[in-house]
Tab-separated table of C-alpha atoms and ligand atoms in Angstrom:
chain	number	residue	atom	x	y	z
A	387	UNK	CA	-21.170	8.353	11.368
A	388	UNK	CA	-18.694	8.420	7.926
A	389	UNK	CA	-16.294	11.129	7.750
A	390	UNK	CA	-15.420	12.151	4.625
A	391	UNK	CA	-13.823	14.705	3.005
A	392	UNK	CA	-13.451	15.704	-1.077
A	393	UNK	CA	-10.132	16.510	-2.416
A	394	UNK	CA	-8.832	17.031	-5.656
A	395	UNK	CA	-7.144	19.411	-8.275
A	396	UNK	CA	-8.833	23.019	-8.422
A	397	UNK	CA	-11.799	23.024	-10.804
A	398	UNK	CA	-12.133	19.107	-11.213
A	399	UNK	CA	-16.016	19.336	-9.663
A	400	UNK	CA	-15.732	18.780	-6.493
A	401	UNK	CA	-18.479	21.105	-5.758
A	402	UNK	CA	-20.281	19.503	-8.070
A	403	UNK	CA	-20.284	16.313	-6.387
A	404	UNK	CA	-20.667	17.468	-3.230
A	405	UNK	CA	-23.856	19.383	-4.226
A	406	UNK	CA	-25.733	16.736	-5.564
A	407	UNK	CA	-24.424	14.060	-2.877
A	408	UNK	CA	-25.571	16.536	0.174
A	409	UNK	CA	-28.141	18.538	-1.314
A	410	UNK	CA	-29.691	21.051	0.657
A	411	UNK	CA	-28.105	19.897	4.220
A	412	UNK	CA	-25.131	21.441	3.853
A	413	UNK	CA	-23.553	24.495	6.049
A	414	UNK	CA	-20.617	26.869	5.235
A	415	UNK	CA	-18.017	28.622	7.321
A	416	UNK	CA	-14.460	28.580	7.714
A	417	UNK	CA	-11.599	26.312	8.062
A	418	UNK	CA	-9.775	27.211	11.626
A	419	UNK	CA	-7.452	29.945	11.224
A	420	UNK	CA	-7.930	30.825	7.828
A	421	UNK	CA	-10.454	32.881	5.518
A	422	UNK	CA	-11.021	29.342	3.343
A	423	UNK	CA	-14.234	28.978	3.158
A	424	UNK	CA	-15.449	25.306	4.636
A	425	UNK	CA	-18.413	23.595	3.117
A	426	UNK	CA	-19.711	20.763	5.098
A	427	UNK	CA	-22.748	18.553	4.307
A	428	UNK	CA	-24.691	15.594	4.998
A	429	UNK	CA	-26.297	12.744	3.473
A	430	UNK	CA	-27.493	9.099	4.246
A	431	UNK	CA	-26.969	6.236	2.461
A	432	UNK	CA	-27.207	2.324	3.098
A	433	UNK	CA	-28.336	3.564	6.354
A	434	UNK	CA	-25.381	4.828	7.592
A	435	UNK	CA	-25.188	8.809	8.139
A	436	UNK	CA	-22.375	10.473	6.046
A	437	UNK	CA	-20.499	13.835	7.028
A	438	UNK	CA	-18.923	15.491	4.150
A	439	UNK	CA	-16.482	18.324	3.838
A	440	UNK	CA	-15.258	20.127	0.630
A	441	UNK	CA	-11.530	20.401	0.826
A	442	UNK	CA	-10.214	23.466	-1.562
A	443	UNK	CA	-8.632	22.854	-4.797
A	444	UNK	CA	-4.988	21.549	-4.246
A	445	UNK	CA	-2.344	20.318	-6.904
A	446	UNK	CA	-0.353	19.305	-3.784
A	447	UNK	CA	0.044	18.914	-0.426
A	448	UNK	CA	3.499	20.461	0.445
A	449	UNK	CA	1.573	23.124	2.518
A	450	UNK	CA	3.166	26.068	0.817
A	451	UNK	CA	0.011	27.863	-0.199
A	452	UNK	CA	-3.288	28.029	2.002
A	453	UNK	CA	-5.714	25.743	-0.063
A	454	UNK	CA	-2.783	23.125	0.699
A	455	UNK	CA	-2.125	23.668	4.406
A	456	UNK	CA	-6.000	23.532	4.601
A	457	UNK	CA	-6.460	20.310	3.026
A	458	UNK	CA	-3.066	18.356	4.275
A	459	UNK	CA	-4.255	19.934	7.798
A	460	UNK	CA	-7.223	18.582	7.338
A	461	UNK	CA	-6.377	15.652	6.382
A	462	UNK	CA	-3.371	14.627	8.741
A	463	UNK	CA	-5.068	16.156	12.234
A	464	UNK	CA	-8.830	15.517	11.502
A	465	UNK	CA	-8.142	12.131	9.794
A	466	UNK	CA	-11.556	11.413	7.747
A	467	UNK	CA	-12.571	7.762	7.410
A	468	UNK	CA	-12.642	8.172	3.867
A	469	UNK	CA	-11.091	10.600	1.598
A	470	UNK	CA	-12.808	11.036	-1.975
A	471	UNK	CA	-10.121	12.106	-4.570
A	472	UNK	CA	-11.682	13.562	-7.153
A	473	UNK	CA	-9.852	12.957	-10.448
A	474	UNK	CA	-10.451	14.751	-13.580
A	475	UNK	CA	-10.469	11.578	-16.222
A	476	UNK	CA	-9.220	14.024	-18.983
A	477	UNK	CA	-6.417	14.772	-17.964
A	478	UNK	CA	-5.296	11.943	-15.912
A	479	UNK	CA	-1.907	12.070	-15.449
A	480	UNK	CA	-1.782	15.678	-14.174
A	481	UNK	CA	-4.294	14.600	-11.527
A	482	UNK	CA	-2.730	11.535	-10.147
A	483	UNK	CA	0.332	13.503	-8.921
A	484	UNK	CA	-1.922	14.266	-5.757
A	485	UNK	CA	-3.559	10.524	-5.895
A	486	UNK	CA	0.298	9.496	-5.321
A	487	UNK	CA	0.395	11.958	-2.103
A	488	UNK	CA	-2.592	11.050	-1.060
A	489	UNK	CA	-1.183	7.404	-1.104
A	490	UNK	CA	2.109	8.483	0.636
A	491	UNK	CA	-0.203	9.412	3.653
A	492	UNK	CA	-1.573	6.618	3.785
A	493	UNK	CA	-5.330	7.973	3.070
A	494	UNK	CA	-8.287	5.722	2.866
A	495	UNK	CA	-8.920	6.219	-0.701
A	496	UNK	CA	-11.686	6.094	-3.057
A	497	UNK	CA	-11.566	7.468	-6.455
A	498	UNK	CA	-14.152	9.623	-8.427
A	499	UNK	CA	-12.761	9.508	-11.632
A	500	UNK	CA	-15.095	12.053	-12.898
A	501	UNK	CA	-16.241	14.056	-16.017
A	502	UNK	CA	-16.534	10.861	-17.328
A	503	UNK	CA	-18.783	12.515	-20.236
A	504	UNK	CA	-15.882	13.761	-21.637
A	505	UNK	CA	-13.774	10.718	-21.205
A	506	UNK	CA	-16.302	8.666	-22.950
A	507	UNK	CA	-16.660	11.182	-25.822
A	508	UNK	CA	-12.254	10.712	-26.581
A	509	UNK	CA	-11.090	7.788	-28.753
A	510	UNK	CA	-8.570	7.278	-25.741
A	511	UNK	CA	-10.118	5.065	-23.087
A	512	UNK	CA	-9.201	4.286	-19.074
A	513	UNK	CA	-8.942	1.168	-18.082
A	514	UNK	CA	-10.755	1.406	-14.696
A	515	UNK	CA	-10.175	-1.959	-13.344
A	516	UNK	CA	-6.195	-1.908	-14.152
A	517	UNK	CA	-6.366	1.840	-12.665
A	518	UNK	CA	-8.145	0.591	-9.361
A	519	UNK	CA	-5.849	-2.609	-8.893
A	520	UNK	CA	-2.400	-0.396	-9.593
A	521	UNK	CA	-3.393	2.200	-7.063
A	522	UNK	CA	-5.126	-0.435	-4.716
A	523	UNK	CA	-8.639	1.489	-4.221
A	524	UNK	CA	-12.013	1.497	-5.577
A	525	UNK	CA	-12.083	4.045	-9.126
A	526	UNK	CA	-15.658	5.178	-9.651
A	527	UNK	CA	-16.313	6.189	-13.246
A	528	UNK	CA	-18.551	9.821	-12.155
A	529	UNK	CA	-19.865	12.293	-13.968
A	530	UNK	CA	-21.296	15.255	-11.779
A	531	UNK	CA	-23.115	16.815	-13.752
A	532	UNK	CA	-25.722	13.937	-14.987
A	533	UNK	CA	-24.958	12.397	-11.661
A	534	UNK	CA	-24.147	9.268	-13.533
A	535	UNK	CA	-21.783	6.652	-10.773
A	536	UNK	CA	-22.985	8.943	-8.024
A	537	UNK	CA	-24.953	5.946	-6.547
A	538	UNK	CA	-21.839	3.552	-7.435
A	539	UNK	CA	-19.502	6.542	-5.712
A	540	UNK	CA	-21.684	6.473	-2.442
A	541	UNK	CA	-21.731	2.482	-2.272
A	542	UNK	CA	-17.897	2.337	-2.569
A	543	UNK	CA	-17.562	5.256	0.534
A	544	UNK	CA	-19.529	2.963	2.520
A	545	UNK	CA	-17.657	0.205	2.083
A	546	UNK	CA	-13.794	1.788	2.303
A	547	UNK	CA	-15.498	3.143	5.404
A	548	UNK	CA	-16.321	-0.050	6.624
A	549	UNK	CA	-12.873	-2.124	5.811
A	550	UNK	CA	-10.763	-2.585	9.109
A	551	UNK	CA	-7.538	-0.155	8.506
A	552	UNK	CA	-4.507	-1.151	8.379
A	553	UNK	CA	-2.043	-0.738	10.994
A	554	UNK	CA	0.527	1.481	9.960
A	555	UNK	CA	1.442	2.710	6.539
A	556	UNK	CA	-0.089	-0.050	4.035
A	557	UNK	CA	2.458	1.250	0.901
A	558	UNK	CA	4.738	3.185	-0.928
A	559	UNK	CA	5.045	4.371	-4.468
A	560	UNK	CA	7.926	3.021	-6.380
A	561	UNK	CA	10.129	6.486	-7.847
A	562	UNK	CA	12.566	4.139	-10.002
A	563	UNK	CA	15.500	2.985	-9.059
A	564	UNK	CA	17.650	5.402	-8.259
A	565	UNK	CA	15.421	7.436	-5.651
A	566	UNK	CA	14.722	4.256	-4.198
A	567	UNK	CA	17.792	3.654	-3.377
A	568	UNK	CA	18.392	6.819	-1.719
A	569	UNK	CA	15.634	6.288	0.402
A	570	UNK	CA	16.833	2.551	1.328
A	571	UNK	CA	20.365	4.865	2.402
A	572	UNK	CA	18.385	6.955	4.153
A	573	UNK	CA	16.191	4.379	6.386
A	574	UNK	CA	19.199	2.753	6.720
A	575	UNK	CA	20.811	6.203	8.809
A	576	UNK	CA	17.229	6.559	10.010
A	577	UNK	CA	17.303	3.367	11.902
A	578	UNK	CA	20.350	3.340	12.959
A	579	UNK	CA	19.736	6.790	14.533
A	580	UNK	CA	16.658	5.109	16.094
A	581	UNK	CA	14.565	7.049	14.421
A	582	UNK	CA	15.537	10.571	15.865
A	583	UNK	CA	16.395	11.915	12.207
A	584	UNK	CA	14.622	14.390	10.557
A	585	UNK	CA	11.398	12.783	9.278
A	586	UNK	CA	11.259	11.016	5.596
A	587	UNK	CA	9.055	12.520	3.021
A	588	UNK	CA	7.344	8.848	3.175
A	589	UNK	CA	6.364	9.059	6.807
A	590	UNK	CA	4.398	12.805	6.161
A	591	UNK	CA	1.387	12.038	7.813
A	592	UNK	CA	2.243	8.546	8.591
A	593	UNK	CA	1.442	7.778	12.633
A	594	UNK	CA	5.198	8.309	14.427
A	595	UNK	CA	6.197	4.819	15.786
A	596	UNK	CA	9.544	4.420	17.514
A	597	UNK	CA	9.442	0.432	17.306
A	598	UNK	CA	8.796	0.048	13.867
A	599	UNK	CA	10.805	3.002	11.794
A	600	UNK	CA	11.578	1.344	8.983
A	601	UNK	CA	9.181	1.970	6.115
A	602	UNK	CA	7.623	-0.152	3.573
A	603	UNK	CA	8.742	1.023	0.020
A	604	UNK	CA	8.110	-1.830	-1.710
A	605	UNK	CA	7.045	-1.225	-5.373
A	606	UNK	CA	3.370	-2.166	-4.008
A	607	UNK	CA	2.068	0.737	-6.894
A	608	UNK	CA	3.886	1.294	-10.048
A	609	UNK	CA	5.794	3.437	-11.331
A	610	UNK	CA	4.646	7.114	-13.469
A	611	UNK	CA	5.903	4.960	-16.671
A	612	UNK	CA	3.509	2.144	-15.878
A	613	UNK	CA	0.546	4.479	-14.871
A	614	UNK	CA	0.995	5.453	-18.221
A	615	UNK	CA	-0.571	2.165	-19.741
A	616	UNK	CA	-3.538	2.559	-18.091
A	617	UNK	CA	-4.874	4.610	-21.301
A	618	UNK	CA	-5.389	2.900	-24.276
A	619	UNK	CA	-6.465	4.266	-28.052
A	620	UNK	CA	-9.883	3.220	-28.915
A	621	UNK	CA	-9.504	0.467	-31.881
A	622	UNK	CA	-12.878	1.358	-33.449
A	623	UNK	CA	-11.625	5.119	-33.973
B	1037	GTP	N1	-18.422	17.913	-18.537
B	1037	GTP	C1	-18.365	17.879	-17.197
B	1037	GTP	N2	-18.199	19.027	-16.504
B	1037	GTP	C2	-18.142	18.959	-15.171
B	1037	GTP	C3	-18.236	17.726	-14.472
B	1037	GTP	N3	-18.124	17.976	-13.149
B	1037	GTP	C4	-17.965	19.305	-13.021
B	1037	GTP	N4	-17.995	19.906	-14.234
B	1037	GTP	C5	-17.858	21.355	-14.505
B	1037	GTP	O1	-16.565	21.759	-14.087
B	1037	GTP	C6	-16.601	23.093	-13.549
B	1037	GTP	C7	-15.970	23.104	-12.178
B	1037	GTP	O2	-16.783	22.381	-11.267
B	1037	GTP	P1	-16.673	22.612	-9.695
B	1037	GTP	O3	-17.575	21.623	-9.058
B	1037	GTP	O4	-16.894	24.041	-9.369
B	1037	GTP	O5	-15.158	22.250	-9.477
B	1037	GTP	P2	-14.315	22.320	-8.099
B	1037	GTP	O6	-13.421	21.135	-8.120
B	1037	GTP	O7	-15.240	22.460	-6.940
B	1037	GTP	O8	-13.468	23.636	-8.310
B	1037	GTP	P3	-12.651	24.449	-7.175
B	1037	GTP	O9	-13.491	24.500	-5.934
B	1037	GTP	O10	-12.433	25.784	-7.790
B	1037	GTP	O11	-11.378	23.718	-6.977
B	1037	GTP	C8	-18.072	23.497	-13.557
B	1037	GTP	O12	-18.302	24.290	-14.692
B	1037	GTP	C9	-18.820	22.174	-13.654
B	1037	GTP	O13	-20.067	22.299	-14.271
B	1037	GTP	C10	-18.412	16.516	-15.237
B	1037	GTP	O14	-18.494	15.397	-14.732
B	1037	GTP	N5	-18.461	16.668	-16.596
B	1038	MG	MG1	-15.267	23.906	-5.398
């Protein structure tokens, strides 16, 4: 059995997605604790049996309104196999704030980079293959409601399901310069503290480890700046 969970900005269409992936099987009740209402489903594909829940609408995961305690809950103590982050392709760059938090906890991502209808209807165009190597997941061009890439969207959970995860926090985002180096002066106390320091905004959600607390902030994904050549004016236009 997959776990998997949706996440994404409020109003992107998650539901959407999640309808036509679990169709009828689905049940609804409530997240522990709270009066969010908790959509789970189910659906098979490749063979393999997939459990999906609906996260609620986030921006962020900071955990200072319900929808985000819910989700970053959700996400840290249940720990899905798979987290879908659905992105709303027309406005990109809003939506990737949470892909970068996501990241920061380490999530197994893969991307719906949905109402892709719209995107293909712009003269600006994504390049999905740059966008999936930056951010080091699969990006699934979807739109929900034709169902176009749902197939392609289902394929690509089985497969990040099935990849061995890494041990430990595989990455960090690189904030520029100058933050980074505040956080090198900061792992630097947090070390030599042996680790007893209040936690790092890098390790939120990352597994505690006493032996290894020095964190991996190599500029393995790029910066906002170079996110931002990932969209491209189309020449024919
Ligand atoms: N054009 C287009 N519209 C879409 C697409 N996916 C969803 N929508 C529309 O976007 C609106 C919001 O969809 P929902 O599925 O309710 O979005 P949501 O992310 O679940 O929203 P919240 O639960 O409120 O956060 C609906 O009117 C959908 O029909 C898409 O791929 N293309
Ligand atoms: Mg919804």
């Amino acid at each position: 059995m997959i776990r998997a969970a949706l996440i994404g900005n409020p109003n992107v269409g998650k539901t959407e997605i999640f309808n036509r992936l679990t169709g009828l099987s689905q049940n609804v009740g409530n997240f522990p604790g709270v009066t969010v209402e908790k959509k789970a489903g189910r659906l098979v594909h490749k063979g393999q049996q997939i459990e999906l829940v609906d996260l609620p609408g986030t921006y962020s995961l900071t955990a200072h309104a319900v929808d985000e305690l819910v989700a970053r809950d959700y996400i840290v103590i249940e720990r899905p196999d798979v987290i879908v982050d659905i992105v709303d392709g027309s406005n990109l760059e809003r939506n990737l704030y949470l892909t970068m938090l996501l990241l920061e906890m380490d999530a197994n991502l893969v991307i719906a980079l949905n109402r892709w209808d719209m995107v293909a209807a712009r003269d600006t165009r994504i390049d999905v293959e740059k966008l999936s190597r930056l951010l080091g997941c699969p990006v699934v061009p979807t739109a929900a409601i034709t169902g176009e890439g749902l197939k392609e969207l289902k394929d690509s959970i089985v497969d990040v399901a099935g990849q061995k995860r890494a041990e430990g926090p595989k990455s960090a985002i690189n904030y520029g310069d100058d933050i980074e180096q505040l956080v090198k002066r900061r792992q630097r106390t947090h070390a030599a503290s042996g680790g007893a320091s209040e936690a790092l905004p890098h390790e939120v959600g990352a597994r505690p480890s006493r032996s290894e607390p020095k964190l991996n902030t190599h500029a393995l994904y790029p910066s906002r700046s170079e996110l931002r050549g990932i969209t491209f004016k189309n020449k024919q236009s």
